[in-house]
Every structure is written in C-alpha cells, then in structure tokens.
Amino acid sequence: MRYTFGGDEHVFVEVDEAMSLEAFFRSLSITNAVRDSRIRGVTEICPANASFQIKFDPDVIAPDDLLRELKGLEGAGSGGAELKTRIIEMPVFYDDPWTRETLMRFRERHQDPGATDLEYTARINGYPDVPSLIAAHAGSPWFVSMVGFVAGLPFLTQMVERDKQIQAPKYLRPRTDTPKLTVGHGGCFGAIYSVRGAGGYQMFGITPMPIYDPAQEISYLRDFMILFRPGDIVKFRPVGRDEYDAAVEEVEAGRFSPLIREVDFSLAAFQADPTGTNAALLGVLHG
C-alpha cells in the first residue's frame, strides 16, 4: 500500500494499481476499521475503487501519528471479503430521446460520429446489435464500488468475469451537457449521473429514479439525500416510454417505492461461481 499526504488535512492511500473487486473490498475493510477505531482527529473517511482518503484535523492528531495508526490497520483488509448489503433494482429507458438528442449534439467529440453511443459500444464489444448490448448490460448485477466525484454519483463494476465486462472509452472531449439520471459507461465502469452537467461517458439511457435529493423531499430519500453507498448492488431493468413516464409521475407524487432487498455477498463465492452468485442475488430480489 502507498501512502501520500494531500495538503495539510488529507492522507491518500493507494491499495492497488489495478481496479478490482479485491482491491475495493480491501479498501472498504480498512476504512470500516478506521471508522470503528474512532481515531481522534479523523473527520471524514472516503473509500474508492482501489484506494481511500482520510481527512483529519492536524490540530488534534499529528500527520505522522495518523499515518502510524493507519498502517496499524492494514491487516483489517486481509481477511474474508463478506458483506451484508442491499440489491436495488433500477428501471432504465434505454436509447431514450433525451440522451439521444444530447449525444447527437456532441458527435464531433466522439470516436464514431456516425453511430450512437449504444451502436458504437455494441460494435467494439463484439455484440451483433444494440438489443444484445442492452441485454448484457441489464442481464447481470453491478457492484457500487465508489460514490462521489459528483454528489451521489455511483461508480459501478459489472459482476461478470473480467473478460466479459463491457468496456468503452470516454468521449474524445467531454460534453458540456449530460441529462440528469443518465446511465453511462466509461472504461470498465458504469455510472449514473446524479445531476445534469458535463460528462464524457457513453450514454446508454436514463432512469426515472432519482438517486440524489439535497432537499430530501423524495419519499425514499428523506432519511438521507444520497441513495447509494459503497457495497450496494444494482440490477438494471429495461423499461419502455410508458413505464418510464408512469414512474416519473409516481416519483413526483411521492408514491414511487424502489425495489430494495437485503442480501449477503461473499467475494469468494462470487469468484468461484459468478453465474450462480448472480442468480442467487436476483432470486432474493424477486423472490
């Protein structure tokens, strides 16, 4: 593990150079240990895909003392990778008119100006057509390995063997506009844009289900303004325009209730049998 200071108030810890579920679980285990240790002076803890960052008050704990405390917790990340978490179903309107209009406005910034983002991603991943790509995207669960960059935005790792993961480069130059709640993909990561703004991920569709509400007025976000937390599992479900519009109305009326189930996840079990683990997770979701 590599430790570096970020200014006077942060320690950045790189768990691994490669991003993987193993690296994420080690990061999560250590940051949980930091939280449970209640180290004086630690004010914020942020796990990421293959790293984590700690914010501290240097008037309460000296930087070298914090570094010594963190190094003493390295062993917390070497145990079994098991997690009590949630699986959350998210409706997605793939190839919707809003992301399509947006991507058409920015084709000069794209690798293939003559194709949509879905068409381009399907082609470079060897899928015969867009429906096949959508089926693969929605067919397996996704692991939330980080929340951030923009408030509430989840980074998602597809829960399949590495050689089966969908991969697509980001735009050659970032867009200055991306619709709120766009479901995108960049590199090997999926993402859901929590707010409208700039972005460079390939745009696949849009969800009617808000994931960030700073006013905490949306029914299922009243307890906390951000839906996702690291370790959550997401299952996308394709919907058409009618179901999308109906869900938007339900959200606005305060009646939308996401499908969320508590589940146990074992990294060892997943690595031994990804297909069987995913089937069991989906069985809990719809059981």
PDB file of C-alpha atoms in Angstrom:
ATOM      1  CA  MET A   1       0.000   0.000   0.000  1.00  0.00           C
ATOM      2  CA  ARG A   2       1.215   3.504  -0.827  1.00  0.00           C
ATOM      3  CA  TYR A   3       0.584   6.461   1.496  1.00  0.00           C
ATOM      4  CA  THR A   4       0.794  10.109   0.461  1.00  0.00           C
ATOM      5  CA  PHE A   5      -0.289  13.336   2.111  1.00  0.00           C
ATOM      6  CA  GLY A   6      -2.756  15.611   0.335  1.00  0.00           C
ATOM      7  CA  GLY A   7      -2.078  19.077   1.703  1.00  0.00           C
ATOM      8  CA  ASP A   8      -2.272  19.551   5.463  1.00  0.00           C
ATOM      9  CA  GLU A   9      -5.521  17.680   6.118  1.00  0.00           C
ATOM     10  CA  HIS A  10      -5.655  14.540   3.982  1.00  0.00           C
ATOM     11  CA  VAL A  11      -3.953  11.171   3.679  1.00  0.00           C
ATOM     12  CA  PHE A  12      -4.426   9.316   0.384  1.00  0.00           C
ATOM     13  CA  VAL A  13      -3.841   5.554   0.421  1.00  0.00           C
ATOM     14  CA  GLU A  14      -3.475   3.538  -2.794  1.00  0.00           C
ATOM     15  CA  VAL A  15      -4.456  -0.065  -2.126  1.00  0.00           C
ATOM     16  CA  ASP A  16      -3.596  -1.402  -5.585  1.00  0.00           C
ATOM     17  CA  GLU A  17      -2.695  -0.059  -9.009  1.00  0.00           C
ATOM     18  CA  ALA A  18      -5.334  -2.280 -10.622  1.00  0.00           C
ATOM     19  CA  MET A  19      -9.023  -1.649 -10.011  1.00  0.00           C
ATOM     20  CA  SER A  20     -10.786  -4.835  -8.976  1.00  0.00           C
ATOM     21  CA  LEU A  21     -13.357  -6.121  -6.514  1.00  0.00           C
ATOM     22  CA  GLU A  22     -10.484  -7.490  -4.426  1.00  0.00           C
ATOM     23  CA  ALA A  23      -8.905  -4.028  -4.164  1.00  0.00           C
ATOM     24  CA  PHE A  24     -12.259  -2.445  -3.394  1.00  0.00           C
ATOM     25  CA  PHE A  25     -13.011  -4.917  -0.603  1.00  0.00           C
ATOM     26  CA  ARG A  26      -9.615  -4.282   0.974  1.00  0.00           C
ATOM     27  CA  SER A  27     -10.243  -0.517   0.825  1.00  0.00           C
ATOM     28  CA  LEU A  28     -13.701  -0.940   2.338  1.00  0.00           C
ATOM     29  CA  SER A  29     -12.460  -3.238   5.102  1.00  0.00           C
ATOM     30  CA  ILE A  30      -9.719  -0.835   6.153  1.00  0.00           C
ATOM     31  CA  THR A  31     -11.954   2.241   6.080  1.00  0.00           C
ATOM     32  CA  ASN A  32     -14.530   0.370   8.172  1.00  0.00           C
ATOM     33  CA  ALA A  33     -11.736  -0.391  10.636  1.00  0.00           C
ATOM     34  CA  VAL A  34     -10.744   3.292  10.675  1.00  0.00           C
ATOM     35  CA  ARG A  35     -14.346   4.220  11.429  1.00  0.00           C
ATOM     36  CA  ASP A  36     -14.679   1.617  14.182  1.00  0.00           C
ATOM     37  CA  SER A  37     -11.362   2.663  15.744  1.00  0.00           C
ATOM     38  CA  ARG A  38     -12.653   6.220  16.252  1.00  0.00           C
ATOM     39  CA  ILE A  39      -9.209   7.729  15.806  1.00  0.00           C
ATOM     40  CA  ARG A  40      -9.185  11.204  17.359  1.00  0.00           C
ATOM     41  CA  GLY A  41      -8.908  13.909  14.726  1.00  0.00           C
ATOM     42  CA  VAL A  42     -10.322  11.909  11.801  1.00  0.00           C
ATOM     43  CA  THR A  43     -13.205  13.918  10.332  1.00  0.00           C
ATOM     44  CA  GLU A  44     -14.031  12.189   7.012  1.00  0.00           C
ATOM     45  CA  ILE A  45     -13.467   8.731   5.513  1.00  0.00           C
ATOM     46  CA  CYS A  46     -13.874   8.138   1.774  1.00  0.00           C
ATOM     47  CA  PRO A  47     -13.399   4.638   0.260  1.00  0.00           C
ATOM     48  CA  ALA A  48     -12.882   4.448  -3.504  1.00  0.00           C
ATOM     49  CA  ASN A  49     -12.382   1.831  -6.210  1.00  0.00           C
ATOM     50  CA  ALA A  50      -8.823   0.843  -5.282  1.00  0.00           C
ATOM     51  CA  SER A  51      -7.879   3.492  -2.740  1.00  0.00           C
ATOM     52  CA  PHE A  52      -9.224   5.603   0.087  1.00  0.00           C
ATOM     53  CA  GLN A  53      -8.737   9.048   1.542  1.00  0.00           C
ATOM     54  CA  ILE A  54      -8.855  10.211   5.146  1.00  0.00           C
ATOM     55  CA  LYS A  55      -9.450  13.821   6.198  1.00  0.00           C
ATOM     56  CA  PHE A  56      -8.105  14.812   9.597  1.00  0.00           C
ATOM     57  CA  ASP A  57      -7.611  17.804  11.871  1.00  0.00           C
ATOM     58  CA  PRO A  58      -3.852  18.386  12.267  1.00  0.00           C
ATOM     59  CA  ASP A  59      -4.511  20.373  15.454  1.00  0.00           C
ATOM     60  CA  VAL A  60      -5.888  17.189  17.038  1.00  0.00           C
ATOM     61  CA  ILE A  61      -3.604  14.498  15.592  1.00  0.00           C
ATOM     62  CA  ALA A  62      -0.166  14.935  14.052  1.00  0.00           C
ATOM     63  CA  PRO A  63       0.140  13.666  10.457  1.00  0.00           C
ATOM     64  CA  ASP A  64       2.835  11.111  11.322  1.00  0.00           C
ATOM     65  CA  ASP A  65       0.736   9.807  14.231  1.00  0.00           C
ATOM     66  CA  LEU A  66      -2.244   9.302  11.908  1.00  0.00           C
ATOM     67  CA  LEU A  67      -0.024   7.552   9.394  1.00  0.00           C
ATOM     68  CA  ARG A  68       1.139   5.163  12.114  1.00  0.00           C
ATOM     69  CA  GLU A  69      -2.480   4.467  13.130  1.00  0.00           C
ATOM     70  CA  LEU A  70      -3.492   3.736   9.523  1.00  0.00           C
ATOM     71  CA  LYS A  71      -0.565   1.422   8.878  1.00  0.00           C
ATOM     72  CA  GLY A  72      -1.514  -0.477  12.005  1.00  0.00           C
ATOM     73  CA  LEU A  73      -4.896  -1.226  10.434  1.00  0.00           C
ATOM     74  CA  GLU A  74      -3.564  -2.709   7.178  1.00  0.00           C
ATOM     75  CA  GLY A  75      -4.307  -6.211   8.438  1.00  0.00           C
ATOM     76  CA  ALA A  76      -8.020  -5.367   8.560  1.00  0.00           C
ATOM     77  CA  GLY A  77      -8.055  -5.586   4.790  1.00  0.00           C
ATOM     78  CA  SER A  78      -6.582  -9.076   4.524  1.00  0.00           C
ATOM     79  CA  GLY A  79      -9.453 -11.096   5.964  1.00  0.00           C
ATOM     80  CA  GLY A  80     -12.523 -12.595   4.342  1.00  0.00           C
ATOM     81  CA  ALA A  81     -14.466 -10.369   1.966  1.00  0.00           C
ATOM     82  CA  GLU A  82     -18.061 -10.779   3.071  1.00  0.00           C
ATOM     83  CA  LEU A  83     -20.653  -8.061   3.207  1.00  0.00           C
ATOM     84  CA  LYS A  84     -24.198  -7.522   4.367  1.00  0.00           C
ATOM     85  CA  THR A  85     -25.571  -5.159   1.754  1.00  0.00           C
ATOM     86  CA  ARG A  86     -28.534  -4.306  -0.467  1.00  0.00           C
ATOM     87  CA  ILE A  87     -29.578  -5.126  -4.017  1.00  0.00           C
ATOM     88  CA  ILE A  88     -31.501  -2.321  -5.707  1.00  0.00           C
ATOM     89  CA  GLU A  89     -33.491  -2.584  -8.942  1.00  0.00           C
ATOM     90  CA  MET A  90     -33.323   0.435 -11.235  1.00  0.00           C
ATOM     91  CA  PRO A  91     -35.639   0.903 -14.234  1.00  0.00           C
ATOM     92  CA  VAL A  92     -33.811   2.204 -17.316  1.00  0.00           C
ATOM     93  CA  PHE A  93     -35.269   3.628 -20.510  1.00  0.00           C
ATOM     94  CA  TYR A  94     -32.512   2.636 -22.945  1.00  0.00           C
ATOM     95  CA  ASP A  95     -31.956   4.652 -26.136  1.00  0.00           C
ATOM     96  CA  ASP A  96     -34.294   7.342 -24.804  1.00  0.00           C
ATOM     97  CA  PRO A  97     -34.936  10.599 -26.716  1.00  0.00           C
ATOM     98  CA  TRP A  98     -33.131  12.868 -24.225  1.00  0.00           C
ATOM     99  CA  THR A  99     -29.733  11.184 -24.174  1.00  0.00           C
ATOM    100  CA  ARG A 100     -30.034  10.555 -27.932  1.00  0.00           C
ATOM    101  CA  GLU A 101     -30.627  14.263 -28.585  1.00  0.00           C
ATOM    102  CA  THR A 102     -27.696  15.120 -26.341  1.00  0.00           C
ATOM    103  CA  LEU A 103     -25.262  12.666 -27.895  1.00  0.00           C
ATOM    104  CA  MET A 104     -26.193  13.912 -31.370  1.00  0.00           C
ATOM    105  CA  ARG A 105     -25.245  17.458 -30.330  1.00  0.00           C
ATOM    106  CA  PHE A 106     -21.754  16.287 -29.413  1.00  0.00           C
ATOM    107  CA  ARG A 107     -20.891  13.840 -32.214  1.00  0.00           C
ATOM    108  CA  GLU A 108     -17.774  15.796 -33.212  1.00  0.00           C
ATOM    109  CA  ARG A 109     -16.338  14.856 -29.811  1.00  0.00           C
ATOM    110  CA  HIS A 110     -16.980  11.147 -30.278  1.00  0.00           C
ATOM    111  CA  GLN A 111     -14.800   8.318 -31.632  1.00  0.00           C
ATOM    112  CA  ASP A 112     -17.508   7.337 -34.136  1.00  0.00           C
ATOM    113  CA  PRO A 113     -19.618  10.357 -35.177  1.00  0.00           C
ATOM    114  CA  GLY A 114     -21.698   8.173 -37.475  1.00  0.00           C
ATOM    115  CA  ALA A 115     -23.030   5.912 -34.708  1.00  0.00           C
ATOM    116  CA  THR A 116     -24.910   6.392 -31.457  1.00  0.00           C
ATOM    117  CA  ASP A 117     -23.160   5.598 -28.173  1.00  0.00           C
ATOM    118  CA  LEU A 118     -25.049   2.306 -27.915  1.00  0.00           C
ATOM    119  CA  GLU A 119     -24.229   1.329 -31.502  1.00  0.00           C
ATOM    120  CA  TYR A 120     -20.542   2.179 -31.024  1.00  0.00           C
ATOM    121  CA  THR A 121     -20.275   0.301 -27.711  1.00  0.00           C
ATOM    122  CA  ALA A 122     -22.057  -2.743 -29.132  1.00  0.00           C
ATOM    123  CA  ARG A 123     -19.679  -2.869 -32.089  1.00  0.00           C
ATOM    124  CA  ILE A 124     -16.401  -2.554 -30.173  1.00  0.00           C
ATOM    125  CA  ASN A 125     -17.543  -5.171 -27.638  1.00  0.00           C
ATOM    126  CA  GLY A 126     -18.487  -7.689 -30.307  1.00  0.00           C
ATOM    127  CA  TYR A 127     -22.273  -7.585 -29.868  1.00  0.00           C
ATOM    128  CA  PRO A 128     -24.255  -8.056 -33.092  1.00  0.00           C
ATOM    129  CA  ASP A 129     -26.677  -5.241 -32.357  1.00  0.00           C
ATOM    130  CA  VAL A 130     -27.881  -2.747 -29.734  1.00  0.00           C
ATOM    131  CA  PRO A 131     -30.536  -5.072 -28.213  1.00  0.00           C
ATOM    132  CA  SER A 132     -27.800  -7.624 -27.490  1.00  0.00           C
ATOM    133  CA  LEU A 133     -25.713  -4.980 -25.716  1.00  0.00           C
ATOM    134  CA  ILE A 134     -28.719  -3.838 -23.683  1.00  0.00           C
ATOM    135  CA  ALA A 135     -29.470  -7.435 -22.719  1.00  0.00           C
ATOM    136  CA  ALA A 136     -25.889  -7.863 -21.474  1.00  0.00           C
ATOM    137  CA  HIS A 137     -25.928  -4.525 -19.628  1.00  0.00           C
ATOM    138  CA  ALA A 138     -29.205  -5.314 -17.867  1.00  0.00           C
ATOM    139  CA  GLY A 139     -28.595  -9.041 -17.515  1.00  0.00           C
ATOM    140  CA  SER A 140     -26.048  -9.014 -14.694  1.00  0.00           C
ATOM    141  CA  PRO A 141     -25.860  -7.097 -11.398  1.00  0.00           C
ATOM    142  CA  TRP A 142     -23.428  -4.207 -10.870  1.00  0.00           C
ATOM    143  CA  PHE A 143     -21.414  -3.507  -7.740  1.00  0.00           C
ATOM    144  CA  VAL A 144     -21.233   0.045  -6.348  1.00  0.00           C
ATOM    145  CA  SER A 145     -17.515   0.402  -5.686  1.00  0.00           C
ATOM    146  CA  MET A 146     -17.447   4.154  -5.090  1.00  0.00           C
ATOM    147  CA  VAL A 147     -19.815   7.091  -4.617  1.00  0.00           C
ATOM    148  CA  GLY A 148     -18.561  10.544  -5.414  1.00  0.00           C
ATOM    149  CA  PHE A 149     -16.845  12.850  -7.915  1.00  0.00           C
ATOM    150  CA  VAL A 150     -20.292  14.439  -8.180  1.00  0.00           C
ATOM    151  CA  ALA A 151     -22.562  14.188  -5.122  1.00  0.00           C
ATOM    152  CA  GLY A 152     -24.413  10.871  -5.123  1.00  0.00           C
ATOM    153  CA  LEU A 153     -22.902   9.532  -8.363  1.00  0.00           C
ATOM    154  CA  PRO A 154     -22.155   5.776  -8.155  1.00  0.00           C
ATOM    155  CA  PHE A 155     -19.313   4.062  -9.954  1.00  0.00           C
ATOM    156  CA  LEU A 156     -20.446   0.558 -10.929  1.00  0.00           C
ATOM    157  CA  THR A 157     -18.461  -2.606 -11.633  1.00  0.00           C
ATOM    158  CA  GLN A 158     -20.198  -5.227 -13.759  1.00  0.00           C
ATOM    159  CA  MET A 159     -20.423  -8.514 -11.860  1.00  0.00           C
ATOM    160  CA  VAL A 160     -19.196 -10.874 -14.558  1.00  0.00           C
ATOM    161  CA  GLU A 161     -15.832 -12.420 -15.378  1.00  0.00           C
ATOM    162  CA  ARG A 162     -13.321  -9.714 -16.309  1.00  0.00           C
ATOM    163  CA  ASP A 163     -13.141 -10.778 -19.967  1.00  0.00           C
ATOM    164  CA  LYS A 164     -16.926 -10.415 -20.246  1.00  0.00           C
ATOM    165  CA  GLN A 165     -17.130  -6.891 -18.834  1.00  0.00           C
ATOM    166  CA  ILE A 166     -18.470  -4.218 -21.164  1.00  0.00           C
ATOM    167  CA  GLN A 167     -15.733  -1.696 -21.944  1.00  0.00           C
ATOM    168  CA  ALA A 168     -15.879   1.569 -23.838  1.00  0.00           C
ATOM    169  CA  PRO A 169     -13.652   4.660 -23.864  1.00  0.00           C
ATOM    170  CA  LYS A 170     -14.922   8.032 -22.770  1.00  0.00           C
ATOM    171  CA  TYR A 171     -15.620  10.700 -25.395  1.00  0.00           C
ATOM    172  CA  LEU A 172     -12.531  12.178 -27.066  1.00  0.00           C
ATOM    173  CA  ARG A 173     -13.511  15.525 -25.497  1.00  0.00           C
ATOM    174  CA  PRO A 174     -16.040  15.818 -22.657  1.00  0.00           C
ATOM    175  CA  ARG A 175     -19.555  17.047 -23.337  1.00  0.00           C
ATOM    176  CA  THR A 176     -20.715  20.248 -21.701  1.00  0.00           C
ATOM    177  CA  ASP A 177     -24.135  18.698 -21.074  1.00  0.00           C
ATOM    178  CA  THR A 178     -25.478  15.360 -19.837  1.00  0.00           C
ATOM    179  CA  PRO A 179     -29.116  14.827 -18.791  1.00  0.00           C
ATOM    180  CA  LYS A 180     -29.769  14.178 -15.122  1.00  0.00           C
ATOM    181  CA  LEU A 181     -30.057  10.444 -14.316  1.00  0.00           C
ATOM    182  CA  THR A 182     -28.258   9.341 -17.468  1.00  0.00           C
ATOM    183  CA  VAL A 183     -26.945   5.769 -17.272  1.00  0.00           C
ATOM    184  CA  GLY A 184     -23.471   5.917 -18.757  1.00  0.00           C
ATOM    185  CA  HIS A 185     -20.347   3.855 -19.266  1.00  0.00           C
ATOM    186  CA  GLY A 186     -16.655   4.754 -19.378  1.00  0.00           C
ATOM    187  CA  GLY A 187     -13.728   2.341 -19.387  1.00  0.00           C
ATOM    188  CA  CYS A 188     -14.967  -0.689 -17.450  1.00  0.00           C
ATOM    189  CA  PHE A 189     -17.193   1.387 -15.139  1.00  0.00           C
ATOM    190  CA  GLY A 190     -20.867   2.162 -15.300  1.00  0.00           C
ATOM    191  CA  ALA A 191     -22.217   5.339 -13.729  1.00  0.00           C
ATOM    192  CA  ILE A 192     -25.491   7.146 -13.113  1.00  0.00           C
ATOM    193  CA  TYR A 193     -25.331  10.929 -13.429  1.00  0.00           C
ATOM    194  CA  SER A 194     -26.955  12.266 -10.275  1.00  0.00           C
ATOM    195  CA  VAL A 195     -27.288  15.816 -11.668  1.00  0.00           C
ATOM    196  CA  ARG A 196     -27.271  17.479 -15.065  1.00  0.00           C
ATOM    197  CA  GLY A 197     -23.832  18.614 -16.148  1.00  0.00           C
ATOM    198  CA  ALA A 198     -20.689  17.935 -18.118  1.00  0.00           C
ATOM    199  CA  GLY A 199     -19.552  14.389 -18.767  1.00  0.00           C
ATOM    200  CA  GLY A 200     -17.650  12.067 -21.033  1.00  0.00           C
ATOM    201  CA  TYR A 201     -19.156   8.615 -20.510  1.00  0.00           C
ATOM    202  CA  GLN A 202     -21.012   6.853 -23.298  1.00  0.00           C
ATOM    203  CA  MET A 203     -24.754   7.416 -22.779  1.00  0.00           C
ATOM    204  CA  PHE A 204     -26.946   4.286 -22.791  1.00  0.00           C
ATOM    205  CA  GLY A 205     -30.247   5.516 -21.372  1.00  0.00           C
ATOM    206  CA  ILE A 206     -31.946   7.284 -18.496  1.00  0.00           C
ATOM    207  CA  THR A 207     -33.627   6.201 -15.272  1.00  0.00           C
ATOM    208  CA  PRO A 208     -36.760   7.809 -13.797  1.00  0.00           C
ATOM    209  CA  MET A 209     -35.498   7.010 -10.290  1.00  0.00           C
ATOM    210  CA  PRO A 210     -33.712   9.917  -8.546  1.00  0.00           C
ATOM    211  CA  ILE A 211     -30.559   8.980  -6.635  1.00  0.00           C
ATOM    212  CA  TYR A 212     -29.731  12.352  -5.055  1.00  0.00           C
ATOM    213  CA  ASP A 213     -32.047  14.856  -3.394  1.00  0.00           C
ATOM    214  CA  PRO A 214     -30.368  17.564  -1.260  1.00  0.00           C
ATOM    215  CA  ALA A 215     -33.817  18.859  -0.244  1.00  0.00           C
ATOM    216  CA  GLN A 216     -34.766  15.335   0.945  1.00  0.00           C
ATOM    217  CA  GLU A 217     -38.298  15.696  -0.408  1.00  0.00           C
ATOM    218  CA  ILE A 218     -38.375  12.461  -2.439  1.00  0.00           C
ATOM    219  CA  SER A 219     -40.113   9.748  -0.433  1.00  0.00           C
ATOM    220  CA  TYR A 220     -37.251   7.228  -0.264  1.00  0.00           C
ATOM    221  CA  LEU A 221     -34.523   9.887   0.209  1.00  0.00           C
ATOM    222  CA  ARG A 222     -35.996  11.653   3.244  1.00  0.00           C
ATOM    223  CA  ASP A 223     -33.678   9.916   5.702  1.00  0.00           C
ATOM    224  CA  PHE A 224     -30.554  10.599   3.652  1.00  0.00           C
ATOM    225  CA  MET A 225     -30.110  12.635   0.487  1.00  0.00           C
ATOM    226  CA  ILE A 226     -27.949  10.035  -1.321  1.00  0.00           C
ATOM    227  CA  LEU A 227     -29.353   6.652  -2.335  1.00  0.00           C
ATOM    228  CA  PHE A 228     -26.217   4.618  -2.916  1.00  0.00           C
ATOM    229  CA  ARG A 229     -23.379   3.616  -0.613  1.00  0.00           C
ATOM    230  CA  PRO A 230     -20.260   1.586  -1.430  1.00  0.00           C
ATOM    231  CA  GLY A 231     -21.094  -2.113  -1.436  1.00  0.00           C
ATOM    232  CA  ASP A 232     -24.612  -1.775  -2.810  1.00  0.00           C
ATOM    233  CA  ILE A 233     -25.563  -3.990  -5.749  1.00  0.00           C
ATOM    234  CA  VAL A 234     -27.603  -2.611  -8.661  1.00  0.00           C
ATOM    235  CA  LYS A 235     -29.757  -4.505 -11.148  1.00  0.00           C
ATOM    236  CA  PHE A 236     -30.937  -2.554 -14.196  1.00  0.00           C
ATOM    237  CA  ARG A 237     -34.362  -3.354 -15.653  1.00  0.00           C
ATOM    238  CA  PRO A 238     -35.218  -2.154 -19.179  1.00  0.00           C
ATOM    239  CA  VAL A 239     -38.499  -0.208 -19.468  1.00  0.00           C
ATOM    240  CA  GLY A 240     -40.330   1.494 -22.319  1.00  0.00           C
ATOM    241  CA  ARG A 241     -41.606   5.046 -22.602  1.00  0.00           C
ATOM    242  CA  ASP A 242     -44.973   4.346 -20.967  1.00  0.00           C
ATOM    243  CA  GLU A 243     -43.461   2.726 -17.885  1.00  0.00           C
ATOM    244  CA  TYR A 244     -40.819   5.460 -17.687  1.00  0.00           C
ATOM    245  CA  ASP A 245     -43.463   8.203 -17.750  1.00  0.00           C
ATOM    246  CA  ALA A 246     -45.552   6.372 -15.159  1.00  0.00           C
ATOM    247  CA  ALA A 247     -42.533   6.086 -12.847  1.00  0.00           C
ATOM    248  CA  VAL A 248     -41.769   9.797 -13.203  1.00  0.00           C
ATOM    249  CA  GLU A 249     -45.351  10.570 -12.187  1.00  0.00           C
ATOM    250  CA  GLU A 250     -45.034   8.239  -9.189  1.00  0.00           C
ATOM    251  CA  VAL A 251     -41.832   9.981  -8.098  1.00  0.00           C
ATOM    252  CA  GLU A 252     -43.415  13.423  -8.394  1.00  0.00           C
ATOM    253  CA  ALA A 253     -46.469  12.266  -6.429  1.00  0.00           C
ATOM    254  CA  GLY A 254     -44.275  10.772  -3.683  1.00  0.00           C
ATOM    255  CA  ARG A 255     -45.516   7.255  -4.326  1.00  0.00           C
ATOM    256  CA  PHE A 256     -42.509   5.673  -6.028  1.00  0.00           C
ATOM    257  CA  SER A 257     -41.055   2.860  -3.959  1.00  0.00           C
ATOM    258  CA  PRO A 258     -37.757   1.340  -5.182  1.00  0.00           C
ATOM    259  CA  LEU A 259     -37.360  -2.418  -5.073  1.00  0.00           C
ATOM    260  CA  ILE A 260     -34.620  -2.940  -2.454  1.00  0.00           C
ATOM    261  CA  ARG A 261     -33.715  -6.172  -0.694  1.00  0.00           C
ATOM    262  CA  GLU A 262     -31.132  -7.024   1.985  1.00  0.00           C
ATOM    263  CA  VAL A 263     -28.555  -9.577   0.800  1.00  0.00           C
ATOM    264  CA  ASP A 264     -25.310 -11.220   1.881  1.00  0.00           C
ATOM    265  CA  PHE A 265     -22.418 -11.066  -0.562  1.00  0.00           C
ATOM    266  CA  SER A 266     -19.253 -13.162  -0.471  1.00  0.00           C
ATOM    267  CA  LEU A 267     -16.400 -12.257  -2.788  1.00  0.00           C
ATOM    268  CA  ALA A 268     -15.011 -15.798  -2.572  1.00  0.00           C
ATOM    269  CA  ALA A 269     -18.364 -17.299  -3.555  1.00  0.00           C
ATOM    270  CA  PHE A 270     -18.672 -14.868  -6.462  1.00  0.00           C
ATOM    271  CA  GLN A 271     -15.172 -15.630  -7.722  1.00  0.00           C
ATOM    272  CA  ALA A 272     -15.869 -19.369  -7.532  1.00  0.00           C
ATOM    273  CA  ASP A 273     -19.229 -19.157  -9.306  1.00  0.00           C
ATOM    274  CA  PRO A 274     -20.201 -15.737 -10.746  1.00  0.00           C
ATOM    275  CA  THR A 275     -23.264 -17.071 -12.578  1.00  0.00           C
ATOM    276  CA  GLY A 276     -24.600 -18.944  -9.555  1.00  0.00           C
ATOM    277  CA  THR A 277     -23.962 -15.999  -7.216  1.00  0.00           C
ATOM    278  CA  ASN A 278     -25.757 -13.595  -9.530  1.00  0.00           C
ATOM    279  CA  ALA A 279     -28.709 -15.976  -9.881  1.00  0.00           C
ATOM    280  CA  ALA A 280     -28.983 -16.209  -6.093  1.00  0.00           C
ATOM    281  CA  LEU A 281     -28.897 -12.412  -5.759  1.00  0.00           C
ATOM    282  CA  LEU A 282     -31.618 -11.984  -8.367  1.00  0.00           C
ATOM    283  CA  GLY A 283     -33.631 -14.683  -6.630  1.00  0.00           C
ATOM    284  CA  VAL A 284     -33.608 -12.589  -3.458  1.00  0.00           C
ATOM    285  CA  LEU A 285     -34.611  -9.502  -5.419  1.00  0.00           C
ATOM    286  CA  HIS A 286     -37.663 -11.117  -6.989  1.00  0.00           C
ATOM    287  CA  GLY A 287     -38.292 -13.917  -4.501  1.00  0.00           C
TER     288      GLY A 287
END
